[in-house]
PDB file of C-alpha atoms in Angstrom:
ATOM      1  CA  UNK A   1      47.270  73.129 -30.766  1.00 51.00           C
ATOM      2  CA  UNK A   2      47.464  71.424 -27.561  1.00 57.00           C
ATOM      3  CA  UNK A   3      47.353  67.794 -27.483  1.00 58.00           C
ATOM      4  CA  UNK A   4      45.990  67.494 -30.971  1.00 67.00           C
ATOM      5  CA  UNK A   5      48.199  65.883 -34.010  1.00 71.00           C
ATOM      6  CA  UNK A   6      49.863  67.685 -36.290  1.00 80.00           C
ATOM      7  CA  UNK A   7      51.374  66.982 -39.506  1.00 81.00           C
ATOM      8  CA  UNK A   8      54.051  68.905 -40.836  1.00 84.00           C
ATOM      9  CA  UNK A   9      53.961  70.081 -45.011  1.00 80.00           C
ATOM     10  CA  UNK A  10      57.246  69.135 -46.656  1.00 88.00           C
ATOM     11  CA  UNK A  11      55.825  71.866 -49.791  1.00 89.00           C
ATOM     12  CA  UNK A  12      53.408  74.403 -50.380  1.00 85.00           C
ATOM     13  CA  UNK A  13      52.014  75.434 -53.620  1.00 84.00           C
ATOM     14  CA  UNK A  14      49.713  78.189 -54.096  1.00 83.00           C
ATOM     15  CA  UNK A  15      48.682  78.912 -57.731  1.00 81.00           C
ATOM     16  CA  UNK A  16      46.465  82.018 -58.297  1.00 78.00           C
ATOM     17  CA  UNK A  17      45.327  81.797 -61.619  1.00 79.00           C
ATOM     18  CA  UNK A  18      43.292  84.706 -62.730  1.00 73.00           C
ATOM     19  CA  UNK A  19      43.374  84.506 -66.521  1.00 79.00           C
ATOM     20  CA  UNK A  20      42.691  80.878 -66.611  1.00 80.00           C
ATOM     21  CA  UNK A  21      45.399  79.536 -67.620  1.00 86.00           C
ATOM     22  CA  UNK A  22      46.212  77.234 -65.209  1.00 85.00           C
ATOM     23  CA  UNK A  23      42.714  75.998 -64.166  1.00 83.00           C
ATOM     24  CA  UNK A  24      39.755  74.406 -65.619  1.00 85.00           C
ATOM     25  CA  UNK A  25      37.350  77.106 -63.942  1.00 84.00           C
ATOM     26  CA  UNK A  26      37.817  80.235 -62.915  1.00 84.00           C
ATOM     27  CA  UNK A  27      39.340  80.761 -58.796  1.00 82.00           C
ATOM     28  CA  UNK A  28      37.012  83.640 -58.871  1.00 85.00           C
ATOM     29  CA  UNK A  29      33.815  81.815 -59.410  1.00 89.00           C
ATOM     30  CA  UNK A  30      35.088  79.122 -57.549  1.00 88.00           C
ATOM     31  CA  UNK A  31      35.697  81.259 -54.319  1.00 88.00           C
ATOM     32  CA  UNK A  32      32.576  83.137 -54.792  1.00 93.00           C
ATOM     33  CA  UNK A  33      30.600  80.463 -55.130  1.00 94.00           C
ATOM     34  CA  UNK A  34      31.865  78.808 -52.122  1.00 95.00           C
ATOM     35  CA  UNK A  35      31.380  81.898 -49.926  1.00 96.00           C
ATOM     36  CA  UNK A  36      28.435  83.477 -50.879  1.00 95.00           C
ATOM     37  CA  UNK A  37      26.015  81.221 -52.882  1.00 96.00           C
ATOM     38  CA  UNK A  38      24.100  82.543 -55.833  1.00 96.00           C
ATOM     39  CA  UNK A  39      24.922  85.872 -54.064  1.00 95.00           C
ATOM     40  CA  UNK A  40      27.289  87.430 -56.550  1.00 94.00           C
ATOM     41  CA  UNK A  41      25.757  86.206 -59.918  1.00 96.00           C
ATOM     42  CA  UNK A  42      23.720  89.481 -59.380  1.00 95.00           C
ATOM     43  CA  UNK A  43      26.779  91.938 -58.984  1.00 92.00           C
ATOM     44  CA  UNK A  44      28.852  89.817 -61.820  1.00 91.00           C
ATOM     45  CA  UNK A  45      26.167  90.153 -64.479  1.00 95.00           C
ATOM     46  CA  UNK A  46      25.661  93.894 -63.495  1.00 94.00           C
ATOM     47  CA  UNK A  47      29.141  94.292 -64.121  1.00 90.00           C
ATOM     48  CA  UNK A  48      29.317  92.381 -67.639  1.00 92.00           C
ATOM     49  CA  UNK A  49      26.520  94.537 -68.564  1.00 94.00           C
ATOM     50  CA  UNK A  50      29.087  97.937 -67.673  1.00 92.00           C
ATOM     51  CA  UNK A  51      26.742  99.731 -65.003  1.00 93.00           C
ATOM     52  CA  UNK A  52      29.623  99.320 -62.099  1.00 90.00           C
ATOM     53  CA  UNK A  53      32.147 101.764 -61.718  1.00 83.00           C
ATOM     54  CA  UNK A  54      36.206 100.581 -60.843  1.00 75.00           C
ATOM     55  CA  UNK A  55      37.437 102.451 -58.491  1.00 72.00           C
ATOM     56  CA  UNK A  56      40.817 104.329 -58.501  1.00 61.00           C
TER      57      UNK A  56
END
């Protein structure tokens, strides 16, 4: 970063919560909504209805 001010982090915490034990909202839902808008909702509904096969 030539010429740009940088700030060094003393500590970094990364929390991955895929079963809602440490967050108030599902991390996947937040990520999908932020990156795709509502485009992911139909895929989610199809998965809940059992219309999608899991890869092996």
